[in-house]
Coordinates of C-alpha atoms and ligand atoms in Angstrom, one line a residue:
M985 CA -1.2 -7.4 41.0
D986 CA 1.5 -6.9 38.3
Q987 CA -0.4 -5.5 35.4
K988 CA 1.5 -4.5 32.2
A989 CA 1.1 -0.8 31.3
P990 CA -0.5 -0.4 27.8
K991 CA 2.1 0.3 25.1
R992 CA 2.6 3.9 24.2
Y993 CA 3.6 5.1 20.7
R994 CA 5.7 8.1 19.8
I995 CA 4.5 10.1 16.8
L996 CA 6.5 12.8 15.0
V997 CA 4.5 15.4 13.1
L998 CA 6.4 17.4 10.5
D999 CA 5.7 20.2 8.0
G1000 CA 3.2 22.2 10.0
L1001 CA 0.2 19.9 9.9
S1002 CA -3.0 21.8 10.7
P1003 CA -3.6 22.1 14.5
K1004 CA -6.9 20.1 14.2
G1005 CA -4.9 16.9 13.4
V1006 CA -2.2 17.6 16.1
E1007 CA -4.9 18.1 18.7
L1008 CA -6.7 14.9 17.7
L1009 CA -3.4 12.9 18.2
A1010 CA -2.5 14.7 21.4
G1011 CA -5.9 13.8 22.9
E1012 CA -5.0 10.1 22.8
P1013 CA -3.3 9.2 26.1
R1014 CA -1.3 6.3 24.5
L1015 CA 0.3 8.6 21.9
E1016 CA 3.2 10.9 22.7
V1017 CA 3.2 13.6 20.0
T1018 CA 6.1 15.8 19.0
N1019 CA 5.1 18.6 16.6
S1020 CA 8.2 19.9 14.7
P1021 CA 7.0 22.1 11.8
T1022 CA 10.5 22.9 10.5
L1023 CA 12.8 20.0 11.2
N1024 CA 15.8 20.0 8.8
P1025 CA 17.0 16.7 7.1
V1026 CA 20.0 16.4 9.3
D1027 CA 18.0 16.7 12.6
L1028 CA 15.3 14.4 11.1
Q1029 CA 18.0 11.8 10.4
Q1030 CA 19.2 12.0 14.0
T1031 CA 15.8 11.8 15.6
I1032 CA 13.6 9.7 13.4
G1033 CA 14.8 6.5 15.1
D1034 CA 12.9 7.5 18.3
Y1035 CA 9.5 7.4 16.7
D1036 CA 6.9 4.7 15.8
G1037 CA 4.9 6.9 13.4
V1038 CA 5.7 10.0 11.3
I1039 CA 3.4 12.4 9.5
V1040 CA 4.6 14.6 6.7
R1041 CA 3.0 17.0 4.3
S1042 CA 4.9 17.8 1.1
A1043 CA 8.0 19.7 2.3
T1044 CA 9.9 16.9 4.1
K1045 CA 11.6 14.4 1.8
I1046 CA 11.6 10.9 3.3
T1047 CA 14.6 9.5 1.5
A1048 CA 16.2 6.0 1.7
D1049 CA 19.0 7.5 3.7
I1050 CA 16.6 8.9 6.3
L1051 CA 14.8 5.6 6.4
E1052 CA 18.1 3.9 7.2
H1053 CA 17.7 5.5 10.7
A1054 CA 14.0 4.8 11.1
Q1055 CA 14.5 1.5 12.9
R1056 CA 11.4 1.9 15.0
V1057 CA 9.0 3.5 12.5
R1058 CA 6.1 1.3 11.5
L1059 CA 3.8 3.9 9.9
L1060 CA 4.5 6.9 7.6
C1061 CA 1.5 9.1 6.8
R1062 CA 1.5 11.6 4.0
A1063 CA -1.0 14.4 4.6
G1064 CA -2.1 14.8 1.0
I1065 CA -2.4 12.6 -2.1
G1066 CA 0.9 12.3 -3.9
V1067 CA 3.5 10.3 -2.0
D1068 CA 6.3 11.4 -4.3
N1069 CA 8.3 12.9 -1.4
I1070 CA 8.6 9.4 0.2
D1071 CA 10.9 6.7 -1.1
L1072 CA 8.2 4.1 -1.3
D1073 CA 10.4 1.2 -2.2
A1074 CA 12.8 1.9 0.6
A1075 CA 9.9 2.2 3.1
T1076 CA 8.3 -1.1 1.9
S1077 CA 11.7 -2.9 2.1
K1078 CA 12.0 -1.7 5.7
G1079 CA 8.5 -3.0 6.5
I1080 CA 7.0 0.4 7.0
V1081 CA 3.4 1.0 6.1
V1082 CA 2.9 4.2 4.0
M1083 CA -0.5 5.8 3.9
N1084 CA -1.8 8.9 2.2
S1085 CA -5.0 10.9 2.7
P1086 CA -6.7 10.9 -0.6
G1087 CA -10.2 12.3 0.1
G1088 CA -9.6 15.6 1.9
N1089 CA -8.4 17.8 -0.9
V1090 CA -10.4 16.6 -3.9
V1091 CA -13.0 19.3 -4.1
T1092 CA -10.4 22.0 -3.2
T1093 CA -8.1 20.9 -6.0
A1094 CA -10.9 20.7 -8.5
E1095 CA -12.0 24.2 -7.5
H1096 CA -8.5 25.5 -8.0
T1097 CA -8.4 23.8 -11.5
L1098 CA -11.7 25.6 -12.4
S1099 CA -10.4 28.9 -11.1
M1100 CA -7.3 28.5 -13.2
L1101 CA -9.3 27.6 -16.3
L1102 CA -11.5 30.7 -15.9
S1103 CA -8.6 33.1 -14.9
L1104 CA -6.7 31.9 -18.0
S1105 CA -9.7 32.5 -20.2
R1106 CA -10.2 36.1 -18.9
N1107 CA -6.5 37.0 -18.4
I1108 CA -7.3 38.0 -14.8
P1109 CA -3.8 37.7 -13.3
Q1110 CA -2.3 39.7 -16.2
A1111 CA -5.0 42.4 -15.8
V1112 CA -4.3 42.7 -12.1
L1113 CA -0.6 43.1 -12.7
A1114 CA -1.2 45.7 -15.4
M1115 CA -3.5 47.7 -13.1
R1116 CA -1.0 47.6 -10.3
A1117 CA 1.5 49.0 -12.7
G1118 CA -0.9 51.9 -13.5
R1119 CA -2.2 50.6 -16.8
W1120 CA -5.9 50.4 -17.8
E1121 CA -5.7 47.9 -20.7
R1122 CA -9.2 46.8 -21.6
K1123 CA -8.6 45.7 -25.2
K1124 CA -5.4 43.8 -24.5
F1125 CA -7.0 41.6 -22.0
T1126 CA -10.1 40.7 -23.9
G1127 CA -10.8 37.0 -23.1
V1128 CA -12.7 34.0 -24.4
E1129 CA -15.9 32.4 -23.1
V1130 CA -15.7 28.9 -21.8
Y1131 CA -19.4 28.2 -22.4
R1132 CA -19.9 25.3 -24.9
K1133 CA -16.2 24.9 -25.3
V1134 CA -14.8 21.4 -25.2
L1135 CA -12.8 20.5 -22.1
G1136 CA -10.6 17.4 -22.4
V1137 CA -9.9 15.7 -19.0
I1138 CA -7.1 13.2 -18.9
G1139 CA -7.5 11.1 -15.7
L1140 CA -11.0 10.7 -14.4
G1141 CA -10.3 9.6 -10.8
R1142 CA -11.3 11.6 -7.7
I1143 CA -10.2 15.1 -8.9
G1144 CA -10.7 14.7 -12.6
S1145 CA -14.3 13.6 -12.2
V1146 CA -15.1 16.6 -9.9
V1147 CA -13.4 19.0 -12.4
A1148 CA -15.6 17.4 -15.1
R1149 CA -18.8 17.9 -13.0
L1150 CA -17.9 21.5 -12.3
A1151 CA -17.1 22.2 -15.9
L1152 CA -20.4 20.7 -17.0
G1153 CA -22.1 23.0 -14.5
I1154 CA -20.8 26.1 -16.3
G1155 CA -21.9 24.8 -19.7
M1156 CA -18.7 23.2 -21.0
Q1157 CA -18.8 20.1 -23.1
V1158 CA -16.6 17.5 -21.3
I1159 CA -14.7 14.6 -23.0
G1160 CA -12.4 12.4 -21.1
Y1161 CA -9.8 9.6 -21.2
D1162 CA -8.8 7.2 -18.5
P1163 CA -8.0 3.6 -19.4
Y1164 CA -8.2 2.3 -15.9
I1165 CA -11.7 3.3 -14.9
S1166 CA -15.1 1.9 -15.8
R1167 CA -16.6 3.5 -18.8
E1168 CA -20.2 3.3 -17.4
K1169 CA -19.2 5.1 -14.2
V1170 CA -17.7 8.0 -16.1
E1171 CA -20.5 8.2 -18.7
S1172 CA -23.1 8.3 -15.9
L1173 CA -21.4 11.7 -14.9
G1174 CA -22.2 13.1 -18.3
I1175 CA -18.6 12.8 -19.6
E1176 CA -18.1 11.5 -23.1
V1177 CA -15.4 8.9 -23.0
V1178 CA -13.1 8.9 -26.0
S1179 CA -9.6 7.8 -26.9
F1180 CA -6.5 9.7 -25.9
E1181 CA -6.0 10.9 -29.5
E1182 CA -9.6 12.0 -29.8
V1183 CA -9.3 14.1 -26.6
L1184 CA -6.2 15.8 -28.1
R1185 CA -7.9 16.4 -31.4
R1186 CA -11.2 17.8 -30.1
C1187 CA -10.4 19.8 -27.0
D1188 CA -10.3 23.6 -26.7
Y1189 CA -9.0 23.2 -23.1
L1190 CA -7.0 20.2 -21.8
T1191 CA -6.7 19.5 -18.1
L1192 CA -4.6 16.7 -16.5
H1193 CA -5.5 14.7 -13.4
T1194 CA -3.3 11.6 -13.5
P1195 CA -0.6 10.6 -11.0
M1196 CA 3.0 11.0 -12.1
T1197 CA 4.2 7.5 -13.2
E1198 CA 6.7 6.3 -15.8
E1199 CA 3.7 6.0 -18.2
T1200 CA 2.4 9.6 -17.5
R1201 CA 5.8 11.5 -17.5
S1202 CA 5.7 13.9 -20.5
L1203 CA 2.2 12.5 -21.4
I1204 CA 1.8 15.8 -23.3
G1205 CA 4.9 16.5 -25.3
A1206 CA 5.7 17.9 -28.7
K1207 CA 4.1 15.0 -30.6
E1208 CA 0.8 15.3 -28.6
L1209 CA 0.7 19.1 -28.9
A1210 CA 1.1 18.8 -32.7
Q1211 CA -2.2 16.8 -32.7
M1212 CA -4.1 19.5 -30.9
K1213 CA -6.2 22.5 -32.1
Q1214 CA -4.5 25.7 -32.9
G1215 CA -5.0 28.0 -29.8
V1216 CA -5.6 25.2 -27.3
R1217 CA -5.3 26.1 -23.6
I1218 CA -3.7 23.7 -21.1
I1219 CA -4.2 23.4 -17.4
N1220 CA -2.0 21.3 -15.1
C1221 CA -2.9 21.2 -11.4
A1222 CA -1.7 17.6 -11.0
R1223 CA 2.0 17.0 -11.2
G1224 CA 4.8 18.9 -12.8
G1225 CA 6.3 17.0 -15.8
L1226 CA 3.0 15.5 -17.0
V1227 CA 3.2 18.3 -19.6
N1228 CA 6.7 18.5 -20.9
E1229 CA 7.8 22.0 -20.1
A1230 CA 10.2 22.5 -23.0
A1231 CA 7.5 21.3 -25.5
L1232 CA 4.9 23.6 -23.8
L1233 CA 7.2 26.6 -24.1
E1234 CA 7.7 25.9 -27.8
G1235 CA 3.9 25.5 -28.3
L1236 CA 3.3 28.9 -26.6
Q1237 CA 6.0 30.5 -28.7
S1238 CA 4.7 29.2 -32.0
G1239 CA 1.1 30.2 -31.0
K1240 CA -0.2 26.6 -31.2
V1241 CA -0.9 26.9 -27.5
A1242 CA -2.9 30.1 -26.6
G1243 CA -2.3 29.8 -22.9
A1244 CA -1.4 27.6 -20.0
A1245 CA -2.3 27.6 -16.3
L1246 CA 0.2 25.8 -14.1
D1247 CA 0.1 25.0 -10.4
V1248 CA 2.8 22.4 -10.6
F1249 CA 6.3 22.3 -12.1
E1250 CA 9.0 19.8 -13.0
Q1251 CA 11.2 21.4 -10.3
E1252 CA 9.5 23.0 -7.3
P1253 CA 10.0 25.9 -6.7
P1254 CA 10.9 26.5 -10.3
P1255 CA 14.3 28.3 -10.8
P1256 CA 14.1 32.1 -11.0
A1257 CA 13.4 33.5 -14.5
H1258 CA 11.8 30.2 -15.5
P1259 CA 10.6 30.9 -19.0
L1260 CA 7.1 29.5 -18.4
V1261 CA 6.5 31.4 -15.2
N1262 CA 7.5 34.6 -17.0
H1263 CA 5.6 33.9 -20.2
P1264 CA 2.8 36.4 -20.8
A1265 CA 0.3 33.7 -21.8
V1266 CA 1.0 31.6 -18.7
I1267 CA -0.7 32.0 -15.4
C1268 CA 0.7 30.2 -12.4
T1269 CA 0.4 29.4 -8.7
P1270 CA 2.9 27.9 -6.3
H1271 CA 1.4 24.4 -5.9
L1272 CA -1.7 25.8 -4.3
G1273 CA -4.2 23.2 -5.5
A1274 CA -4.9 21.7 -2.1
A1275 CA -4.3 25.0 -0.2
T1276 CA -7.6 25.9 1.5
E1277 CA -8.2 26.0 5.2
E1278 CA -11.0 23.4 4.8
A1279 CA -8.9 20.9 2.9
Q1280 CA -5.9 21.3 5.2
D1281 CA -8.1 20.7 8.3
R1282 CA -9.8 17.7 6.7
I1283 CA -6.5 16.1 5.6
A1284 CA -4.9 16.7 9.0
V1285 CA -7.8 15.1 10.8
D1286 CA -7.8 12.2 8.3
V1287 CA -4.1 11.3 8.8
A1288 CA -4.4 11.7 12.6
Q1289 CA -7.3 9.3 12.7
Q1290 CA -5.5 6.9 10.4
M1291 CA -2.5 7.0 12.8
I1292 CA -4.8 6.4 15.8
D1293 CA -6.6 3.5 14.1
F1294 CA -3.3 1.9 13.1
F1295 CA -1.6 2.0 16.4
L1296 CA -4.5 1.7 18.8
H1297 CA -7.0 -0.5 16.7
G1298 CA -4.8 -2.3 14.2
Q1299 CA -6.6 -0.9 11.2
I1300 CA -5.0 -0.1 7.9
R1301 CA -6.7 2.5 5.7
N1302 CA -5.4 4.3 2.6
A1303 CA -2.2 2.4 2.6
V1304 CA -0.3 2.7 -0.7
N1305 CA 2.2 -0.1 -0.2
V1306 CA 0.0 -2.8 1.4
P1307 CA -3.6 -3.8 0.9
S1308 CA -6.0 -1.8 3.0
I1309 CA -8.6 -3.6 5.0
D1310 CA -11.7 -2.3 6.8
A1311 CA -12.5 -3.3 10.5
E1312 CA -15.2 -5.7 9.6
S1313 CA -13.2 -7.7 7.0
F1314 CA -10.3 -7.7 9.5
Q1315 CA -12.4 -9.2 12.2
R1316 CA -13.5 -11.9 9.7
I1317 CA -10.0 -12.9 8.7
K1318 CA -8.4 -12.5 12.1
P1319 CA -8.5 -16.3 13.1
F1320 CA -7.1 -17.2 9.7
L1321 CA -4.2 -14.7 10.1
A1322 CA -3.1 -16.5 13.2
L1323 CA -3.5 -19.9 11.5
A1324 CA -1.6 -18.7 8.3
E1325 CA 1.3 -17.4 10.4
K1326 CA 1.7 -20.8 12.1
L1327 CA 1.3 -22.7 8.8
G1328 CA 4.1 -20.6 7.4
R1329 CA 6.4 -21.1 10.4
F1330 CA 5.5 -24.8 10.6
Q1331 CA 6.3 -25.4 6.9
A1332 CA 9.5 -23.3 7.0
Q1333 CA 10.8 -25.4 9.9
L1334 CA 10.1 -28.7 8.0
A1335 CA 11.6 -27.4 4.7
E1336 CA 15.1 -28.4 3.7
G1337 CA 17.0 -26.5 1.0
G1338 CA 16.3 -23.1 -0.6
V1339 CA 12.6 -22.2 -0.9
Q1340 CA 11.6 -21.8 -4.6
E1341 CA 7.8 -21.5 -4.4
V1342 CA 5.1 -20.9 -1.8
S1343 CA 1.7 -22.1 -3.1
I1344 CA -1.4 -21.2 -1.1
Q1345 CA -4.8 -22.6 -1.8
Y1346 CA -7.9 -21.2 -0.1
S1347 CA -10.9 -23.5 -0.1
G1348 CA -14.5 -23.1 1.2
E1349 CA -15.7 -19.9 3.0
V1350 CA -12.2 -18.4 3.4
A1351 CA -11.9 -18.3 -0.4
G1352 CA -14.6 -15.7 -0.4
Y1353 CA -12.7 -13.4 2.0
D1354 CA -10.1 -10.7 1.2
T1355 CA -7.2 -13.2 1.3
K1356 CA -4.3 -10.8 0.5
W1357 CA -3.4 -10.2 4.1
I1358 CA -3.7 -13.9 4.9
S1359 CA -1.2 -14.7 2.2
L1360 CA 1.2 -11.9 3.3
T1361 CA 0.9 -13.2 6.9
L1362 CA 1.7 -16.8 5.8
L1363 CA 4.6 -15.6 3.8
N1364 CA 5.8 -13.6 6.8
G1365 CA 5.6 -16.7 8.9
V1366 CA 7.8 -18.6 6.4
L1367 CA 10.4 -15.8 5.9
T1368 CA 10.8 -14.7 9.6
T1369 CA 11.8 -18.3 10.3
F1370 CA 14.8 -17.9 8.0
L1371 CA 15.5 -14.2 8.2
G1372 CA 14.3 -13.1 11.7
D1373 CA 12.5 -9.9 12.4
T1374 CA 13.8 -7.9 9.5
V1375 CA 10.8 -9.3 7.7
N1376 CA 7.2 -8.3 8.5
V1377 CA 3.8 -8.4 6.6
V1378 CA 4.6 -5.1 4.8
N1379 CA 7.9 -6.2 3.2
A1380 CA 7.3 -10.0 3.0
G1381 CA 6.1 -9.8 -0.6
V1382 CA 9.2 -7.7 -1.6
V1383 CA 11.6 -9.9 0.3
A1384 CA 10.2 -13.0 -1.3
R1385 CA 10.4 -11.5 -4.8
N1386 CA 14.0 -10.3 -4.2
R1387 CA 14.9 -13.8 -3.2
G1388 CA 13.3 -15.3 -6.3
I1389 CA 10.5 -17.1 -4.4
R1390 CA 7.4 -17.5 -6.5
I1391 CA 4.1 -17.0 -4.7
V1392 CA 1.1 -18.9 -6.2
E1393 CA -2.4 -18.4 -4.9
S1394 CA -5.6 -20.2 -5.9
S1395 CA -9.0 -20.7 -4.5
S1396 CA -11.9 -23.1 -4.7
S1397 CA -15.4 -23.0 -3.2
E1398 CA -15.2 -26.6 -2.0
A1399 CA -13.4 -27.5 1.2
E1400 CA -14.2 -31.3 1.6
D1401 CA -15.4 -31.9 5.2
Y1402 CA -14.4 -28.4 6.5
T1403 CA -16.0 -25.0 6.3
S1404 CA -12.7 -23.4 5.3
L1405 CA -9.3 -24.8 4.5
I1406 CA -5.9 -23.2 3.8
T1407 CA -3.4 -25.6 2.1
V1408 CA 0.2 -24.6 1.7
T1409 CA 2.8 -26.3 -0.4
I1410 CA 6.4 -25.1 0.0
T1411 CA 8.7 -26.3 -2.8
T1412 CA 12.5 -26.2 -2.2
D1413 CA 15.4 -27.3 -4.3
V1414 CA 15.3 -30.6 -2.3
G1415 CA 11.5 -31.4 -2.3
A1416 CA 8.1 -30.2 -1.3
H1417 CA 5.8 -30.4 1.8
T1418 CA 2.1 -29.8 1.8
M1419 CA 0.0 -29.0 4.8
S1420 CA -3.6 -28.0 5.4
G1421 CA -5.1 -26.1 8.3
T1422 CA -8.5 -25.1 9.3
I1423 CA -10.4 -23.2 12.0
L1424 CA -12.8 -25.2 14.1
G1425 CA -15.6 -23.2 15.7
K1426 CA -14.7 -19.5 16.0
R1427 CA -10.9 -19.7 16.5
D1428 CA -9.6 -23.2 17.2
E1429 CA -6.6 -23.7 14.9
R1430 CA -6.0 -27.2 13.6
I1431 CA -3.5 -28.7 11.2
I1432 CA -5.5 -31.6 9.6
L1433 CA -3.2 -32.9 6.8
I1434 CA 0.5 -33.1 6.5
D1435 CA 2.0 -34.6 3.3
G1436 CA -1.0 -36.8 2.7
Y1437 CA -1.2 -38.0 6.4
R1438 CA -4.6 -37.2 8.0
I1439 CA -3.6 -36.0 11.4
E1440 CA -5.3 -33.5 13.7
V1441 CA -2.8 -31.3 15.6
V1442 CA -3.2 -28.1 17.5
P1443 CA -0.4 -25.9 16.1
Q1444 CA 1.3 -24.6 19.3
G1445 CA 4.3 -25.1 21.5
H1446 CA 7.0 -27.7 20.8
L1447 CA 6.2 -30.4 18.4
L1448 CA 8.2 -33.4 17.2
I1449 CA 7.2 -34.7 13.8
V1450 CA 8.4 -38.3 13.3
R1451 CA 8.1 -40.4 10.2
N1452 CA 8.6 -44.1 10.6
E1453 CA 7.8 -47.5 9.2
D1454 CA 4.6 -48.7 10.7
Q1455 CA 5.9 -51.5 13.0
P1456 CA 5.0 -52.6 16.5
G1457 CA 7.1 -51.1 19.3
V1458 CA 8.1 -47.9 17.5
I1459 CA 6.0 -45.6 19.6
G1460 CA 7.2 -47.2 22.8
R1461 CA 10.8 -46.7 21.8
L1462 CA 10.1 -43.1 21.0
G1463 CA 8.6 -42.6 24.4
T1464 CA 11.6 -44.3 26.1
I1465 CA 14.1 -42.1 24.4
L1466 CA 12.3 -38.9 25.2
G1467 CA 11.7 -40.0 28.8
R1468 CA 15.4 -40.9 29.2
N1469 CA 16.2 -37.3 28.1
G1470 CA 13.8 -35.7 30.5
L1471 CA 11.3 -34.6 27.8
N1472 CA 7.7 -34.8 28.9
I1473 CA 5.1 -35.7 26.3
G1474 CA 1.9 -33.7 26.5
G1475 CA 0.0 -35.2 23.5
M1476 CA 0.3 -37.6 20.7
H1477 CA -1.3 -37.8 17.2
L1478 CA -0.9 -40.6 14.8
G1479 CA -1.6 -41.0 11.1
R1480 CA -0.6 -43.5 8.5
L1481 CA -1.1 -43.9 4.8
A1482 CA -1.8 -47.7 5.0
P1483 CA -1.3 -50.4 7.7
H1484 CA 2.4 -51.6 7.7
G1485 CA 3.3 -48.8 5.4
Q1486 CA 4.8 -45.5 6.5
A1487 CA 3.3 -43.6 9.4
M1488 CA 3.6 -40.2 11.0
C1489 CA 3.6 -39.4 14.7
I1490 CA 3.4 -35.9 16.1
L1491 CA 4.3 -35.5 19.7
A1492 CA 3.5 -32.3 21.7
V1493 CA 6.4 -31.9 24.2
D1494 CA 6.8 -29.5 27.1
S1495 CA 10.3 -28.2 26.1
P1496 CA 12.4 -27.9 22.9
V1497 CA 13.9 -31.2 21.6
P1498 CA 17.7 -30.9 21.3
Q1499 CA 19.4 -32.1 18.1
S1500 CA 21.2 -34.8 20.1
V1501 CA 17.9 -36.5 21.0
I1502 CA 16.8 -36.3 17.3
N1503 CA 20.1 -38.0 16.4
E1504 CA 19.5 -40.7 19.0
I1505 CA 16.0 -41.5 17.6
L1506 CA 17.3 -41.6 14.0
Q1507 CA 19.8 -44.4 15.0
Y1508 CA 16.9 -46.9 14.9
P1509 CA 16.0 -48.1 11.4
P1510 CA 12.2 -47.8 11.6
F1511 CA 12.6 -44.0 12.0
I1512 CA 12.8 -42.2 8.7
S1513 CA 12.8 -38.6 9.6
V1514 CA 12.5 -36.5 12.7
N1515 CA 11.8 -32.7 12.8
A1516 CA 11.4 -30.5 15.8
V1517 CA 9.1 -27.5 15.3
T1518 CA 8.3 -24.7 17.7
L1519 CA 5.2 -22.5 17.2
Ligands
LIG1947 P1 -6.8 9.4 -8.5 O1 -5.9 8.2 -8.3 O2 -8.2 9.4 -7.9 O3 -7.1 9.6 -10.1 C1 -6.0 9.5 -11.0 C2 -6.6 8.9 -12.3 O4 -5.6 8.9 -13.3 C3 -7.0 7.4 -12.1 O5 -8.4 7.2 -12.4 C4 -6.2 6.6 -13.1 O6 -6.9 5.6 -13.7 C5 -5.8 7.7 -14.1 N1 -4.7 7.4 -14.9 C6 -3.5 6.8 -14.6 N2 -2.7 6.8 -15.6 C7 -3.4 7.3 -16.7 C8 -3.1 7.5 -18.0 N3 -1.9 7.2 -18.5 N4 -4.0 8.1 -18.8 C9 -5.2 8.5 -18.3 N5 -5.5 8.4 -17.0 C10 -4.6 7.7 -16.2 O7 -6.0 10.7 -8.2 P2 -6.5 12.1 -7.8 O8 -6.8 12.2 -6.3 O9 -7.6 12.5 -8.7 O10 -5.2 13.0 -8.0 C11 -4.9 13.3 -9.4 C12 -3.5 14.1 -9.4 O11 -3.6 15.3 -8.7 C13 -2.4 13.3 -8.7 O12 -1.2 13.5 -9.5 C14 -2.2 14.1 -7.4 O13 -0.9 14.0 -6.9 C15 -2.5 15.5 -7.9 N6 -2.9 16.5 -6.8 C16 -2.4 17.7 -6.9 C17 -2.8 18.7 -6.0 C18 -2.2 20.0 -6.1 O14 -2.0 20.6 -5.0 N7 -2.0 20.6 -7.2 C19 -3.7 18.3 -5.0 C20 -4.2 17.0 -4.9 C21 -3.8 16.1 -5.9
LIG1948 C1 -1.2 16.4 -2.9 O1 -0.6 15.5 -3.5 O2 -2.0 16.2 -2.0 C2 -1.0 17.8 -3.4 O3 -0.1 18.0 -4.3 C3 -1.0 18.8 -2.3 C4 0.2 18.9 -1.5 O4 1.3 18.4 -1.9 O5 0.2 19.5 -0.5

């Protein structure tokens, strides 16, 4: 028997991922793994097109130019948290899912932050250097206690909240600011939540744990430093540039800032003779926050598992450019994904003129599900009809936005006679069509309403959608024309708004209906419109 061999996927692993992750991938017979710890950008550009999935740590920059050659890549995984070495917009536009691995290095980075805070307070690195140079300088390196000092934490996400917990454990008082996190959750950790300005005013130590965004770039600059206590100490183990380096240097020179501990820099590695690296009150590490054996093993295993789940089980976790969905929710929405895709393709084939708006209404049970993927799948169905396979569910939202198409979503708990209903209206510069679909039983797709006509159609194969005046003999004429052209009718569905008004007839035919046959039908006055749709 001719059985199709299961599809195999080619995975490129860069930047020296920990062997635990590489081994996990290599253990999957359907994955072909290439481990290239030191591939340069030119070689990467030449070879990336051979792969379905790519894993990077922080060294490789996945630029728009490189992505131009990544015609086959569907998944890019960043082993670590920050995806700043990947051009996210370019990846999304090309329909590539980008994932990170946010859990594996949280504790490690928080521990590094605490190590930096304590080392800074006791001048440990400076004392080591002095001893190596033969000096025994006990007075010079007298430090300060951290006990009962106020630590201000900006950004109370995964790492910031662990830093806060560790700092509370050594007797510090912790205040924090994060406008995007629930106050109750943070306060339950023993952190006093205050405004940004109050953190600045009250803290003896300031530590930053936000992502680098347009909003957070230079979050601490000259103006913010001016509001802080004389002799404040600053720790940055998040991203270079959250603290403005020029302002920090000035603060150190004026004595406003007593010391700084930096793991990250605006430019990495910083240029030789960087004034902060060489400042006596600054201690620094070369972006070592996540650099422990445990964290690197965890991250490698996490990204490898995410790759496996994506290619072999269709699961998306920790995606940063599309909604993530767990296996259970995915199973629940699966029948609706297939229906949504067909609703989109059906509607797009009926539409005339440029699409201006796609409006999707979820009614009944489906309204309670995670509908983001259903909407993206529907949109993908619409757009691939016009644009071909350059569109997929990852870039459908971006492509729609770039073309000025509005997406409107709404939901209601009522679905008339059905358990769940998806209703789509596509508005073009010529007019609008509305269509509703449902799932009968577990996975039987049905279109049940088209532009006000109640008509139950299985959305598959070749369909001919005919609008006509409701007169005797019309259906017979339709059958004659199709028969004369060798087109076999497999099914027929009728709907009308009122007797002797307008009617709709949908024929399921065994082969595509050529335009010449449509033109022939339209020669007869009772026929108002004829559209051929293939699903
Ligand atoms: P996270 O997403 O869990 O938390 C970030 C928090 O910052 C969120 O709660 C968010 O609400 C908050 N935030 C965003 N904008 C803010 C603003 N303007 N003011 C205050 N809070 C704001 O991220 P995470 O995993 O905790 O990582 C934090 C940072 O640490 C990231 O920049 C990450 O790249 C970096 N990181 C560095 C290393 C290292 O090696 N040094 C290792 C891991 C992570
Ligand atoms: C991260 O974003 O995960 C950290 O900065 C660590 C790293 O880049 O390796």
